[in-house]
XYZ file of C-alpha atoms in Angstrom:
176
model
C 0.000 0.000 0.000
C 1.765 3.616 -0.895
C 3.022 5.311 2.205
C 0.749 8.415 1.450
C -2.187 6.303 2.403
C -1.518 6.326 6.323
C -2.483 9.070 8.651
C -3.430 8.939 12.376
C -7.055 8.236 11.838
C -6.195 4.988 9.458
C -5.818 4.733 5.716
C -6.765 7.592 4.458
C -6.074 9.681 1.097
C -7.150 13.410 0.851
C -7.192 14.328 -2.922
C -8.341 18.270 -3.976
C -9.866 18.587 -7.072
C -9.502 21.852 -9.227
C -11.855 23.031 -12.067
C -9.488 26.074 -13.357
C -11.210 29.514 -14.603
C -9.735 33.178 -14.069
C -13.637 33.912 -13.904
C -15.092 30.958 -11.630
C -12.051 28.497 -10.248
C -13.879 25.726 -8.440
C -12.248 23.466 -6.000
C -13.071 20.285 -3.706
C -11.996 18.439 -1.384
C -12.416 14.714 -1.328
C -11.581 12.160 1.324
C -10.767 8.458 0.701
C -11.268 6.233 4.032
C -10.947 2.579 2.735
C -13.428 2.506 0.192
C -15.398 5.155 1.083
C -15.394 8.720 -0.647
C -16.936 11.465 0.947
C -16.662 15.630 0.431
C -14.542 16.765 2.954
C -14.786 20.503 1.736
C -15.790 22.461 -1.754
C -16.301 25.472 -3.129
C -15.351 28.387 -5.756
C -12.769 31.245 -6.168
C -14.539 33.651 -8.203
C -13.207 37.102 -9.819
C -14.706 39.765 -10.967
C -14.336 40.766 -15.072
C -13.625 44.030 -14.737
C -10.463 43.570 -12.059
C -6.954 43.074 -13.968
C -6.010 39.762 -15.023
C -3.228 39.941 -12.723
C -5.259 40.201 -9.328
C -7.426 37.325 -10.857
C -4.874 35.237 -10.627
C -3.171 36.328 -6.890
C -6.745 35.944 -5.855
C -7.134 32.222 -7.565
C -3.309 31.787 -5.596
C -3.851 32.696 -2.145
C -7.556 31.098 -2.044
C -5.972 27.752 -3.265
C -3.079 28.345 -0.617
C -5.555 28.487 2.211
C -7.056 25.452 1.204
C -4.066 24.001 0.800
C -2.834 25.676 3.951
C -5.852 24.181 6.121
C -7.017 20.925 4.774
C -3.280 19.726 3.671
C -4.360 17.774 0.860
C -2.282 14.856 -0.268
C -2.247 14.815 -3.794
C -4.045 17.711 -6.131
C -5.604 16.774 -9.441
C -6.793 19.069 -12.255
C -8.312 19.451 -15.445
C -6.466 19.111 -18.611
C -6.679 22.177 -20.638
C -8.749 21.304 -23.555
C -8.833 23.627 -26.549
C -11.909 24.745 -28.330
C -12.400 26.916 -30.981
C -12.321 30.422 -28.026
C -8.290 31.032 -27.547
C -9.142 33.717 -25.337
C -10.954 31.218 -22.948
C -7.994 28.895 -23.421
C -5.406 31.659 -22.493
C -7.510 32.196 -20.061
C -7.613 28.919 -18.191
C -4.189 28.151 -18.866
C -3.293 31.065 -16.518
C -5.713 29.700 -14.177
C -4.480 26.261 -14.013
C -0.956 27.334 -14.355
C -1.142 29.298 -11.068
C -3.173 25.893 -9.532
C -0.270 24.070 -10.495
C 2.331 26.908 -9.270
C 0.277 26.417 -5.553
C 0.677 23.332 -5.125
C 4.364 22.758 -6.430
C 5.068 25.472 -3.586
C 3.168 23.273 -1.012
C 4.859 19.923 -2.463
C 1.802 18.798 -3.137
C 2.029 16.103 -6.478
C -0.580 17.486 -9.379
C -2.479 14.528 -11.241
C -3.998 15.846 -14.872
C -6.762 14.079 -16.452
C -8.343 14.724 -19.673
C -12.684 15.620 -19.796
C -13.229 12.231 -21.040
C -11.047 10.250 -18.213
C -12.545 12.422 -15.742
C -16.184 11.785 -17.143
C -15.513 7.982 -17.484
C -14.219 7.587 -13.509
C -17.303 8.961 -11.988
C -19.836 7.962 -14.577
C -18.240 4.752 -16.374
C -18.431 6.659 -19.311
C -16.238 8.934 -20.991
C -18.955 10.842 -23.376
C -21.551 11.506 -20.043
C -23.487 14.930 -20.122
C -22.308 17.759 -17.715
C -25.703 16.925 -15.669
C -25.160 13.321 -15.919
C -21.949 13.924 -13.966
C -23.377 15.820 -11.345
C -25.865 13.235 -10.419
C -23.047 10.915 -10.150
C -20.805 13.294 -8.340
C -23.463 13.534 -5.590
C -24.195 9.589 -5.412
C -20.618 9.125 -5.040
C -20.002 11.366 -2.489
C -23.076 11.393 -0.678
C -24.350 15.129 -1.186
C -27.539 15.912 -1.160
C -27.965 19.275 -3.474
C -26.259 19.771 -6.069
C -23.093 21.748 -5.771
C -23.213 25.184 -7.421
C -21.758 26.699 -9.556
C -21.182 23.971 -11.800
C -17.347 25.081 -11.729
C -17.600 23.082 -7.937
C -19.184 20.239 -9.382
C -16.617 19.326 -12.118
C -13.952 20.244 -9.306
C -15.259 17.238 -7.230
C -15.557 14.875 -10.163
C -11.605 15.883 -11.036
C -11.095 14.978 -7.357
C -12.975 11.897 -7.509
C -10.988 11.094 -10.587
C -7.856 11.550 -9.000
C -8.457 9.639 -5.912
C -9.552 6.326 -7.961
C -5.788 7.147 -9.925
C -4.162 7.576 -6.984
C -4.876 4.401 -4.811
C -3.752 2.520 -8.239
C -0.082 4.431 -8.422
C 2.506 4.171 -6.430
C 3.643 7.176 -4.435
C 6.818 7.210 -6.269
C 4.921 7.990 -9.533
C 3.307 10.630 -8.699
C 6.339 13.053 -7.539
């Protein structure tokens, strides 16, 4: 069993999950005891448009460090930036999940990416699910009982659901 699995209150792996946006970053937190998944902790950094793209981002940073500052997550796992046809967005998002990325390399915290379709197929079982279709799962898996808003929080919980059924199959060594 990887080393990262122990804590003081038994096996346990704490995996948070980040949906990057400059506009709307959502995050979650998701605990793995045994095999049992539950949301420790979720939520959304969100920035205003008019505010320079620079302050976005410190904003997105020092939210993400307090999370990562009070929950001490093991491993983080994030989005794979998938480019449309909008490069702006893209740009966009990068920066977003460049700075998520920055956070937890300063934290030492390892950074799992997973594509939309390998995110979709480890909560749902399959890889072309509906945004909707996701959430439902999201909040069977994880026991919630109204649906986590914005959606931004929702995908961040899937992406940490994701990454904690990656994780328990890796070995710590792989993943740093």
């Amino acid at each position: 069993m990887p080393a990262f699995l122990y804590r003081k209150r038994g096996i346990i792996l704490l995996v948070l999950g980040i949906d990057p946006g400059t506009a709307i970053c959502g995050y979650g937190l998701v605990d793995v005891t045994g095999n049992r998944m539950q949301a420790l902790h979720y939520g959304a950094v969100v920035t205003e448009k008019d505010v320079a793209p620079a302050l976005r981002l410190k904003k997105i940073y020092d939210a993400l460090t307090s999370v990562i500052d009070e929950y001490k997550p093991d491993i983080m796992s994030i989005e794979q930036l998938f480019f449309n046809r909008n490069v702006t967005t893209a740009i966009a998002v990068g920066q977003a999940r460049g700075v998520a990325m920055l956070t937890a390399a300063n934290k030492g915290i390892p950074v799992l990416e997973f594509t939309p379709i390998q995110i979709k197929q480890a909560v749902t079982g399959t890889g072309s699910a509906g945004k909707e279709q996701v959430t439902f799962m999201v909040q069977r898996l994880l026991n919630i009982r109204e649906k986590p808003k914005p959606d931004d929080v929702a995908d961040a919980l899937a992406i940490a659901t994701c990454g904690a059924h990656m994780a328990s199959t890796l070995r710590w060594q792989e993943l740093i």
